[in-house]
Coordinates of C-alpha atoms in Angstrom, one line a residue:
X1126 CA 104.4 61.2 155.9
X1127 CA 104.6 60.6 159.7
X1128 CA 107.5 59.1 161.5
X1129 CA 107.7 57.8 165.1
X1130 CA 109.8 55.6 167.3
X1131 CA 108.1 52.3 168.2
X1132 CA 110.0 50.0 170.6
X1133 CA 113.3 51.4 169.5
X1134 CA 112.6 51.1 165.8
X1135 CA 112.0 54.0 163.4
X1136 CA 108.5 53.6 161.9
X1137 CA 107.3 55.4 158.8
X1138 CA 103.6 55.9 158.4
X1139 CA 103.2 56.6 154.7
X1140 CA 100.7 56.8 151.9
X1141 CA 98.1 59.1 153.5
X1142 CA 97.9 62.8 153.9
X1143 CA 98.0 63.6 157.6
X1144 CA 95.3 66.3 157.3
X1145 CA 92.7 64.8 155.1
X1146 CA 93.5 61.1 155.3
X1147 CA 93.5 61.0 151.5
X1148 CA 96.3 59.8 149.3
X1149 CA 99.0 62.5 149.0
X1150 CA 98.7 64.3 145.7
X1151 CA 101.6 64.4 143.3
X1152 CA 102.9 67.9 142.4
X1153 CA 102.3 69.1 138.9
X1154 CA 104.9 67.5 136.5
X1155 CA 107.4 69.8 134.9
X1156 CA 109.7 69.0 132.1
X1157 CA 113.2 67.7 133.1
X1158 CA 114.8 70.9 131.8
X1159 CA 112.4 73.0 133.9
X1160 CA 113.0 70.9 136.9
X1161 CA 116.8 71.3 136.5
X1162 CA 116.5 75.1 136.1
X1163 CA 114.3 75.2 139.2
X1164 CA 116.8 73.2 141.2
X1165 CA 119.6 75.7 140.4
X1166 CA 117.3 78.6 141.0
X1167 CA 116.5 77.4 144.5
X1168 CA 120.1 76.6 145.2
X1169 CA 121.2 80.1 144.3
X1170 CA 118.2 82.1 145.5
X1171 CA 118.1 80.3 148.9
X1172 CA 121.7 79.8 149.7
X1173 CA 124.0 82.0 147.6
X1174 CA 124.8 85.6 148.8
X1175 CA 126.2 87.7 145.9
X1176 CA 127.5 90.5 148.2
X1177 CA 129.9 88.0 149.9
X1178 CA 130.4 85.9 146.8
X1179 CA 129.7 82.5 148.4
X1180 CA 127.2 80.1 150.0
X1181 CA 127.7 81.3 153.7
X1182 CA 126.6 78.0 155.2
X1183 CA 129.1 76.0 153.1
X1184 CA 132.7 75.2 154.2
X1185 CA 135.7 75.8 152.0
X1186 CA 135.7 72.4 150.2
X1187 CA 131.9 72.1 149.8
X1188 CA 131.7 75.6 148.4
X1189 CA 134.3 74.6 145.8
X1190 CA 132.0 71.7 144.8
X1191 CA 129.0 74.1 144.8
X1192 CA 130.8 76.2 142.2
X1193 CA 131.4 73.1 140.1
X1194 CA 127.7 72.2 140.3
X1195 CA 126.7 75.8 139.1
X1196 CA 129.2 75.4 136.2
X1197 CA 127.6 72.1 135.3
X1198 CA 124.2 73.7 135.3
X1199 CA 125.6 76.5 133.0
X1200 CA 127.0 73.8 130.6
X1201 CA 123.5 72.2 130.4
X1202 CA 121.8 75.6 130.0
X1203 CA 124.1 76.7 127.2
X1204 CA 123.6 73.4 125.4
X1205 CA 119.8 73.8 125.6
X1206 CA 119.6 77.5 124.5
X1207 CA 118.7 76.6 121.0
X1208 CA 115.6 74.6 122.0
X1209 CA 114.7 76.6 125.1
X1210 CA 111.5 78.6 124.7
X1211 CA 110.3 81.5 126.8
X1212 CA 106.6 82.2 127.2
X1213 CA 105.4 85.6 126.0
X1214 CA 107.1 87.8 123.5
X1215 CA 109.3 85.6 121.4
X1216 CA 111.3 88.6 120.3
X1217 CA 112.7 88.7 123.8
X1218 CA 113.5 85.0 123.8
X1219 CA 117.3 85.4 123.3
X1220 CA 117.5 88.2 125.9
X1221 CA 115.8 86.0 128.5
X1222 CA 118.1 83.0 127.8
X1223 CA 121.3 85.0 127.9
X1224 CA 120.2 86.9 130.9
X1225 CA 119.8 83.6 132.7
X1226 CA 123.3 82.5 131.7
X1227 CA 124.7 85.8 132.7
X1228 CA 123.0 85.7 136.1
X1229 CA 124.6 82.4 137.1
X1230 CA 127.9 83.2 135.5
X1231 CA 128.1 86.5 137.4
X1232 CA 127.6 84.5 140.6
X1233 CA 130.4 82.2 139.6
X1234 CA 132.6 85.2 139.1
X1235 CA 131.6 86.6 142.5
X1236 CA 132.6 83.2 144.0
X1237 CA 136.0 83.6 142.5
X1238 CA 136.5 86.5 144.8
X1239 CA 134.5 85.1 147.7
X1240 CA 136.4 81.8 147.8
X1241 CA 138.9 81.7 150.7
X1242 CA 141.8 80.7 148.5
X1243 CA 144.4 81.7 151.1
X1244 CA 143.0 79.4 153.7
X1245 CA 142.6 76.6 151.2
X1246 CA 146.4 76.7 150.4
X1247 CA 147.1 75.3 153.9
X1248 CA 144.4 72.6 153.9
X1249 CA 144.4 68.9 152.9
X1250 CA 145.4 67.9 149.4
X1251 CA 141.9 66.8 148.5
X1252 CA 140.6 70.3 149.5
X1253 CA 143.1 71.9 147.1
X1254 CA 142.1 69.5 144.2
X1255 CA 138.4 70.4 144.4
X1256 CA 139.5 73.9 143.6
X1257 CA 141.5 72.8 140.5
X1258 CA 138.5 70.8 139.1
X1259 CA 136.1 73.7 139.8
X1260 CA 138.0 76.4 137.9
X1261 CA 139.0 74.1 135.0
X1262 CA 135.3 73.3 134.6
X1263 CA 134.6 77.0 134.5
X1264 CA 137.3 77.7 131.8
X1265 CA 135.9 74.9 129.7
X1266 CA 132.4 76.4 130.0
X1267 CA 133.6 79.8 128.9
X1268 CA 135.3 78.3 125.8
X1269 CA 132.3 76.1 124.9
X1270 CA 129.7 78.8 125.4
X1271 CA 131.6 81.4 123.5
X1272 CA 132.2 79.1 120.6
X1273 CA 128.7 77.8 120.4
X1274 CA 126.9 81.2 120.7
X1275 CA 129.2 84.1 120.2
X1276 CA 131.7 83.2 117.4
X1277 CA 129.9 85.7 115.2
X1278 CA 131.0 88.6 117.4
X1279 CA 134.7 88.2 116.5
X1280 CA 135.9 91.2 114.5
X1281 CA 132.4 92.7 113.9
X1282 CA 133.4 96.0 115.5
X1283 CA 136.4 97.5 117.3
X1284 CA 134.7 97.3 120.7
X1285 CA 134.5 93.5 120.3
X1286 CA 138.3 93.3 120.8
X1287 CA 138.4 89.9 119.2
X1288 CA 137.2 88.3 122.4
X1289 CA 133.8 87.0 121.5
X1290 CA 131.7 86.4 124.6
X1291 CA 132.5 88.7 127.5
X1292 CA 133.1 85.8 129.8
X1293 CA 136.4 85.1 128.0
X1294 CA 138.1 87.8 130.1
X1295 CA 137.9 85.5 133.1
X1296 CA 139.6 82.6 131.6
X1297 CA 143.1 83.7 132.6
X1298 CA 142.1 84.3 136.2
X1299 CA 140.3 81.0 136.6
X1300 CA 143.1 79.1 134.9
X1301 CA 145.7 80.8 137.1
X1302 CA 143.9 79.7 140.3
X1303 CA 143.6 76.1 139.0
X1304 CA 147.3 76.1 138.2
X1305 CA 148.4 77.3 141.6
X1306 CA 146.3 74.7 143.4
X1307 CA 147.5 71.8 141.2
X1308 CA 151.1 72.7 141.9
X1309 CA 150.4 72.9 145.6
X1310 CA 148.6 69.6 145.6
X1311 CA 151.2 67.7 143.7
X1312 CA 153.4 67.8 146.8
X1313 CA 151.1 65.1 148.2
X1314 CA 152.4 62.5 145.8
X1315 CA 155.2 60.4 147.4
X1316 CA 156.8 57.1 146.6
X1317 CA 158.5 56.5 149.9
X1318 CA 155.3 55.1 151.5
X1319 CA 152.9 52.6 149.9
X1320 CA 154.9 52.6 146.6
X1321 CA 153.3 55.9 145.5
X1322 CA 150.0 57.6 145.7
X1323 CA 148.7 60.8 147.1
X1324 CA 148.7 61.4 150.8
X1325 CA 145.5 62.8 152.1
X1326 CA 146.6 65.5 154.6
X1327 CA 150.2 66.8 155.2
X1328 CA 149.3 67.5 158.9
X1329 CA 148.1 64.0 159.8
X1330 CA 149.6 60.5 159.8
X1331 CA 149.9 59.0 156.4
X1332 CA 146.6 58.0 154.8
X1333 CA 146.5 57.2 151.1
X1334 CA 142.8 57.4 150.5
X1335 CA 140.6 56.9 147.4
X1336 CA 139.2 60.4 147.1
X1337 CA 142.6 62.3 147.1
X1338 CA 144.0 59.9 144.5
X1339 CA 140.9 60.1 142.3
X1340 CA 141.0 63.9 142.5
X1341 CA 144.6 63.9 141.5
X1342 CA 143.9 61.7 138.5
X1343 CA 140.9 63.8 137.3
X1344 CA 142.5 67.1 138.0
X1345 CA 145.8 66.2 136.3
X1346 CA 144.1 65.0 133.1
X1347 CA 141.9 68.1 133.1
X1348 CA 145.1 70.2 133.4
X1349 CA 146.4 68.5 130.3
X1350 CA 143.2 68.9 128.3
X1351 CA 141.7 72.1 129.5
X1352 CA 144.4 74.3 131.1
X1353 CA 144.9 77.2 128.6
X1354 CA 148.3 78.2 129.9
X1355 CA 149.3 80.9 132.5
X1356 CA 151.5 83.9 132.0
X1357 CA 151.5 84.9 135.6
X1358 CA 153.9 83.3 138.1
X1359 CA 152.2 84.8 141.2
X1360 CA 152.1 84.1 144.1
X1361 CA 155.3 82.0 144.2
X1362 CA 157.6 83.3 141.4
X1363 CA 159.1 79.9 141.4
X1364 CA 159.6 79.6 137.6
X1365 CA 163.2 80.0 136.6
X1366 CA 164.1 83.6 135.9
X1367 CA 160.8 85.0 137.3
X1368 CA 160.7 87.3 140.2
X1369 CA 157.9 87.4 142.7
X1370 CA 154.6 87.8 140.9
X1371 CA 156.4 88.3 137.6
X1372 CA 154.6 87.9 134.3
X1373 CA 155.9 86.5 131.1
X1374 CA 156.2 88.7 128.0
X1375 CA 152.9 89.3 126.3
X1376 CA 151.6 86.1 124.7
X1377 CA 154.2 83.9 126.3
X1378 CA 153.0 81.2 128.8
X1379 CA 155.3 80.6 131.7
X1380 CA 153.2 77.6 132.4
X1381 CA 152.2 76.3 128.9
X1382 CA 149.1 74.3 128.0
X1383 CA 149.3 70.6 127.0
X1384 CA 152.3 70.1 129.4
X1385 CA 152.8 66.3 129.4
X1386 CA 153.7 66.3 133.1
X1387 CA 150.0 66.6 133.8
X1388 CA 149.3 63.6 131.5
X1389 CA 152.1 61.6 133.2
X1390 CA 150.6 62.4 136.6
X1391 CA 147.2 61.2 135.6
X1392 CA 148.5 58.0 134.0
X1393 CA 150.7 57.2 137.0
X1394 CA 148.0 58.1 139.5
X1395 CA 145.5 55.7 137.9
X1396 CA 148.1 52.9 137.6
X1397 CA 148.8 53.3 141.3
X1398 CA 145.2 53.3 142.3
X1399 CA 144.4 50.1 140.3
X1400 CA 147.4 48.3 141.8
X1401 CA 146.7 49.5 145.4
X1402 CA 143.9 47.0 146.1
X1403 CA 141.6 49.8 147.1
X1404 CA 138.6 48.1 145.5
X1405 CA 136.5 45.7 147.6
X1406 CA 134.8 42.5 146.5
X1407 CA 131.7 44.4 145.4
X1408 CA 133.8 46.3 142.9
X1409 CA 133.6 49.5 144.9
X1410 CA 136.4 51.7 146.3
X1411 CA 136.9 51.4 150.0
X1412 CA 138.0 54.6 151.6
X1413 CA 141.7 54.2 152.0
X1414 CA 144.9 52.7 153.5
X1415 CA 146.8 53.4 156.7
X1416 CA 150.2 51.9 157.5
X1417 CA 149.7 49.7 160.6
X1418 CA 152.1 50.6 163.4
X1419 CA 153.3 53.8 161.8
X1420 CA 155.8 55.4 162.4
X1421 CA 157.7 52.3 163.5
X1422 CA 160.9 51.7 161.7
X1423 CA 160.8 50.2 158.3
X1424 CA 157.0 50.3 158.1
X1425 CA 156.2 51.7 154.7
X1426 CA 153.5 49.4 153.3
X1427 CA 149.8 50.3 153.1
X1428 CA 148.3 47.3 154.8
X1429 CA 145.4 48.5 156.8
X1430 CA 142.3 49.3 154.7
X1431 CA 139.4 51.3 156.0
X1432 CA 136.4 49.4 154.5
X1433 CA 134.0 52.3 154.7
X1434 CA 132.3 53.0 151.3
X1435 CA 131.1 56.4 150.3
X1436 CA 129.3 57.4 147.1
X1437 CA 131.8 60.1 146.0
X1438 CA 134.7 57.6 146.1
X1439 CA 133.0 55.8 143.2
X1440 CA 132.5 59.0 141.2
X1441 CA 135.4 61.4 140.9
X1442 CA 137.6 58.9 139.1
X1443 CA 135.0 58.7 136.3
X1444 CA 135.9 62.1 134.8
X1445 CA 139.5 61.1 135.0
X1446 CA 138.9 57.9 133.1
X1447 CA 136.9 59.8 130.4
X1448 CA 139.8 62.2 130.0
X1449 CA 142.4 59.5 129.8
X1450 CA 140.4 57.8 127.1
X1451 CA 140.0 61.1 125.3
X1452 CA 143.8 61.5 125.1
X1453 CA 145.0 57.9 124.6
X1454 CA 142.1 56.1 122.9
X1455 CA 142.8 53.2 125.2
X1456 CA 139.3 51.5 125.6
X1457 CA 140.3 50.0 129.0
X1458 CA 139.7 53.3 130.6
X1459 CA 136.1 53.3 129.4
X1460 CA 135.7 49.7 130.4
X1461 CA 136.9 50.4 133.9
X1462 CA 134.5 53.3 134.2
X1463 CA 131.5 51.3 133.1
X1464 CA 132.4 48.4 135.4
X1465 CA 132.6 50.8 138.3
X1466 CA 129.2 52.4 137.4
X1467 CA 127.6 48.9 137.1
X1468 CA 129.0 48.0 140.5
X1469 CA 127.5 51.2 142.0
X1470 CA 124.1 50.5 140.4
X1471 CA 124.1 46.9 141.6
X1472 CA 125.0 48.2 145.1
X1473 CA 121.7 50.2 145.1
X1474 CA 119.7 47.1 144.6
X1475 CA 118.8 47.6 140.9
X1476 CA 118.8 45.0 138.2
X1477 CA 120.3 46.6 135.1
X1478 CA 119.2 43.7 132.8
X1479 CA 115.5 44.0 133.8
X1480 CA 115.6 47.7 134.6
X1481 CA 113.8 47.2 137.9
X1482 CA 114.7 47.3 141.6
X1483 CA 115.5 44.0 143.2
X1484 CA 113.2 44.8 146.2
X1485 CA 110.0 46.7 146.7
X1486 CA 108.6 48.3 149.9
X1487 CA 106.5 45.9 152.0
X1488 CA 106.4 45.7 155.7
X1489 CA 109.9 46.8 156.1
X1490 CA 112.2 49.3 154.5
X1491 CA 114.0 47.4 151.7
X1492 CA 117.4 45.7 152.5
X1493 CA 120.7 47.6 152.1
X1494 CA 122.9 46.5 149.2
X1495 CA 126.0 48.5 149.9
X1496 CA 125.2 51.9 148.4
X1497 CA 121.4 52.1 148.5
X1498 CA 118.2 50.2 148.6
X1499 CA 115.2 49.6 146.2
X1500 CA 117.4 51.0 143.4
X1501 CA 118.0 54.4 145.0
X1502 CA 121.5 55.7 145.6
X1503 CA 122.3 56.3 149.3
X1504 CA 125.2 56.9 151.7
X1505 CA 125.2 54.9 154.9
X1506 CA 124.2 58.0 157.0
X1507 CA 121.1 58.8 155.0
X1508 CA 118.6 56.4 156.7
X1509 CA 119.5 57.6 160.2
X1510 CA 119.7 61.3 159.3
X1511 CA 123.2 61.5 160.7
X1512 CA 125.0 62.8 157.6
X1513 CA 127.6 65.5 158.3
X1514 CA 128.2 68.4 156.0
X1515 CA 130.8 66.3 154.2
X1516 CA 128.4 63.5 153.4
X1517 CA 125.6 65.7 152.4
X1518 CA 127.8 66.6 149.4
X1519 CA 128.7 63.1 148.3
X1520 CA 125.9 61.9 146.0
X1521 CA 125.9 65.2 144.1
X1522 CA 129.6 64.7 143.4
X1523 CA 129.0 61.2 142.1
X1524 CA 126.3 62.4 139.8
X1525 CA 128.4 65.2 138.4
X1526 CA 131.3 63.0 137.5
X1527 CA 129.0 60.3 136.2
X1528 CA 127.5 62.9 133.8
X1529 CA 130.9 64.0 132.7
X1530 CA 131.9 60.4 132.0
X1531 CA 128.8 59.8 129.9
X1532 CA 128.8 63.0 127.9
X1533 CA 128.8 62.5 124.1
X1534 CA 132.3 61.7 122.7
X1535 CA 133.6 64.0 120.1
X1536 CA 136.6 63.9 117.7
X1537 CA 139.7 65.3 119.4
X1538 CA 143.1 66.1 118.1
X1539 CA 144.7 64.6 121.2
X1540 CA 143.2 61.2 120.6
X1541 CA 144.4 58.9 117.9
X1542 CA 141.1 58.2 116.2
X1543 CA 137.6 57.1 116.8
X1544 CA 137.1 53.4 117.4
X1545 CA 134.4 50.9 118.2
X1546 CA 134.6 51.8 121.9
X1547 CA 132.9 55.2 121.2
X1548 CA 129.7 53.5 120.0
X1549 CA 129.8 51.0 122.8
X1550 CA 130.3 53.7 125.3
X1551 CA 127.1 55.5 124.2
X1552 CA 125.1 52.3 124.2
X1553 CA 126.3 51.5 127.7
X1554 CA 125.5 55.0 129.0
X1555 CA 121.9 54.8 127.6
X1556 CA 121.4 51.7 129.7
X1557 CA 121.6 53.7 132.8
X1558 CA 118.8 56.1 132.0
X1559 CA 115.9 54.0 133.6
X1560 CA 118.0 53.8 136.8
X1561 CA 118.5 57.6 136.7
X1562 CA 114.8 58.2 136.1
X1563 CA 114.0 56.0 139.1
X1564 CA 116.4 58.0 141.3
X1565 CA 115.1 61.3 140.0
X1566 CA 111.6 60.3 140.8
X1567 CA 112.6 59.5 144.3
X1568 CA 114.7 62.7 144.8
X1569 CA 111.9 64.9 143.5
X1570 CA 109.6 63.4 146.1
X1571 CA 111.9 64.8 148.9
X1572 CA 111.4 68.5 147.8
X1573 CA 109.6 70.7 150.4
X1574 CA 107.2 73.5 149.6
X1575 CA 110.2 75.7 148.7
X1576 CA 111.6 73.2 146.2
X1577 CA 114.5 72.2 148.4
X1578 CA 115.8 68.6 148.1
X1579 CA 116.3 66.3 151.0
X1580 CA 119.4 64.2 151.7
X1581 CA 117.7 60.7 151.8
X1582 CA 116.3 60.3 148.3
X1583 CA 114.6 56.9 149.1
X1584 CA 112.2 58.7 151.4
X1585 CA 110.7 60.4 148.3
X1586 CA 109.2 57.0 147.3
X1587 CA 107.5 56.4 150.7
X1588 CA 104.5 58.7 150.0
X1589 CA 103.6 56.6 147.0
X1590 CA 102.9 53.6 149.2
X1591 CA 99.8 52.2 150.7
X1592 CA 101.7 50.2 153.3
X1593 CA 102.0 51.6 156.8
X1594 CA 104.2 50.9 159.8
X1595 CA 107.4 50.5 157.7
X1596 CA 110.0 49.4 160.2
X1597 CA 113.8 49.7 159.9
X1598 CA 115.1 46.4 161.1
X1599 CA 118.7 45.3 161.7
X1600 CA 119.0 43.7 158.2
X1601 CA 118.2 47.1 156.5
X1602 CA 120.8 49.2 158.4
X1603 CA 124.1 49.7 156.6
X1604 CA 127.0 47.7 157.9
X1605 CA 130.6 47.4 156.5
X1606 CA 132.2 45.5 159.4
X1607 CA 134.6 46.3 162.2
X1608 CA 137.3 47.4 159.8
X1609 CA 135.2 50.3 158.5
X1610 CA 135.5 53.6 160.2
X1611 CA 132.9 56.2 159.2
X1612 CA 135.1 59.2 160.0
X1613 CA 133.3 61.4 157.6
X1614 CA 130.3 61.4 160.0
X1615 CA 131.3 60.0 163.3
X1616 CA 134.7 61.8 163.4
X1617 CA 133.5 65.4 162.7
X1618 CA 132.7 68.0 165.3
X1619 CA 129.3 67.3 166.9
X1620 CA 128.0 70.9 166.5
X1621 CA 125.3 72.7 164.6
X1622 CA 127.5 73.6 161.7
X1623 CA 128.7 70.0 160.9
X1624 CA 125.9 67.9 162.2
X1625 CA 122.9 70.2 162.8
X1626 CA 120.6 69.8 165.7
X1627 CA 117.3 68.3 166.5
X1628 CA 114.5 69.7 164.4
X1629 CA 111.1 70.6 166.0
X1630 CA 108.2 68.3 165.2
X1631 CA 105.6 70.1 163.2
X1632 CA 102.0 69.7 164.4
X1633 CA 99.3 69.3 161.8
X1634 CA 95.6 68.6 162.6
X1635 CA 96.6 67.7 166.1
X1636 CA 99.0 64.9 165.0
X1637 CA 102.8 64.8 165.3
X1638 CA 104.2 65.0 161.7
X1639 CA 107.8 65.1 160.8
X1640 CA 109.6 65.1 157.5
X1641 CA 112.5 62.6 157.8
X1642 CA 114.6 64.8 155.6
X1643 CA 114.5 67.5 158.3
X1644 CA 116.5 65.4 160.6
X1645 CA 120.1 66.2 161.4
X1646 CA 121.3 69.1 159.3
X1647 CA 118.1 69.1 157.3
X1648 CA 117.9 70.6 153.8
X1649 CA 121.1 72.5 153.0
X1650 CA 122.9 73.9 150.0
X1651 CA 124.8 70.6 149.9
X1652 CA 121.6 68.5 149.7
X1653 CA 120.2 70.9 147.1
X1654 CA 123.3 70.5 144.9
X1655 CA 122.7 66.7 145.1
X1656 CA 119.3 67.0 143.6
X1657 CA 120.5 69.5 141.0
X1658 CA 123.4 67.1 139.9
X1659 CA 121.0 64.2 139.7
X1660 CA 118.5 66.0 137.5
X1661 CA 121.3 67.4 135.3
X1662 CA 122.8 64.0 134.9
X1663 CA 119.5 62.6 133.6
X1664 CA 119.0 65.7 131.4
X1665 CA 122.4 65.1 129.8
X1666 CA 122.0 61.3 129.3
X1667 CA 118.6 61.8 127.7
X1668 CA 120.3 63.9 125.1
X1669 CA 122.5 61.0 123.9

């Protein structure tokens, strides 16, 4: 695909190979599971450095999300171990499978030490809550993988030490970090301003935004459901009767599991979010609320809404809604989640009833519907290649929490009983599969020769076209109005780390050829995690 500027408009020349002039060949098809494994392989091989225990190009909060995406991949890998086949000697089949799990789990453990947890303690409340979600996901993986594949080890020999899978030894450490950061973050909740809600950043003027409140909801219900307890009071020693770094007597949890304060926090958090009027007329969450004129006397009402819409603001709450339903059995939580998903899909320009995009490519790039075009999920910065490091992470976050929301429901002691909503939930989730397949087809088309995903998934469809001179016109550019401030892209440092720099134009056969996904920051660990999360979401839904 060639790209050029013509009279101020970005023009895509698509459909022909720039060397031979022939239609671009499609890469050999792999199975969805193979594609997902390849996505995590590229993400870890190209971007993760075991000796420092992190993705060096990531920043603190995006690294926390990367850890969550690796854990998600481990969940899917574990669930597919029984059907996964390895070519060659089938006697080594189990060894190959478990070796793969151990590889990525060992990198997750390395990240526990590589994560800059000290710096994160002083950052914004949303940064802290990404940490909570990540390590609770990891403790849940340990539990599920151990129960599914290693229960038979218990008690078989003295060296087994009643622990089952070796990964169980890390549960206490992961849970401890999650607990520390939840208690640090809960300080962001206040009722003096805006009638409640989480403040975004303690060091800035009050801003009650969607992402911090959604994170608090999802992290709180996850603490209620998945936190196994903590016997270690470090680093604060704040528990009554505990000295600095003191531990409880063996087997006694200073911070017990199933503490209902976490459940209350999740219920209250979602109630506030619903009542806050954060949702716009498309059924999507705007970014957040300021208090106009603050800090003038008696100004306490959230009355100035930033109308900017980002994909991740529509996603994180989904795992919280799934957890709230799991505990309460209240079908309204599932209904709210499905309504939000339907709004997101509609905002990509996809007709759920007909399972087809509303527009196709013709002489112009298809129109913008609010969160995408031609049925493909986008953030507003995608088309211009101006996405910051923050925004490059957003679509993957949406896909991760969407997959969590649509995972199969199972009987749970914390829920009253199964009801008709369970069956309806699965039927609704299956309706999203064609849309996911369409997005996966687009995203796969953005991979370069090294298998790295690009940011702008829609560009992956361009090479399938015969139309040339596709021009971006004013009607196809995202616009949210003068009340929208894109501070996630326009308000970040304009340097190489956050925004990248200009990429050289590659010369092929004497013609200027440029991959549109090399613009700006280009392909990064954040864009790779987005492709991974999308493929994993489709893999999980096709299991339903």
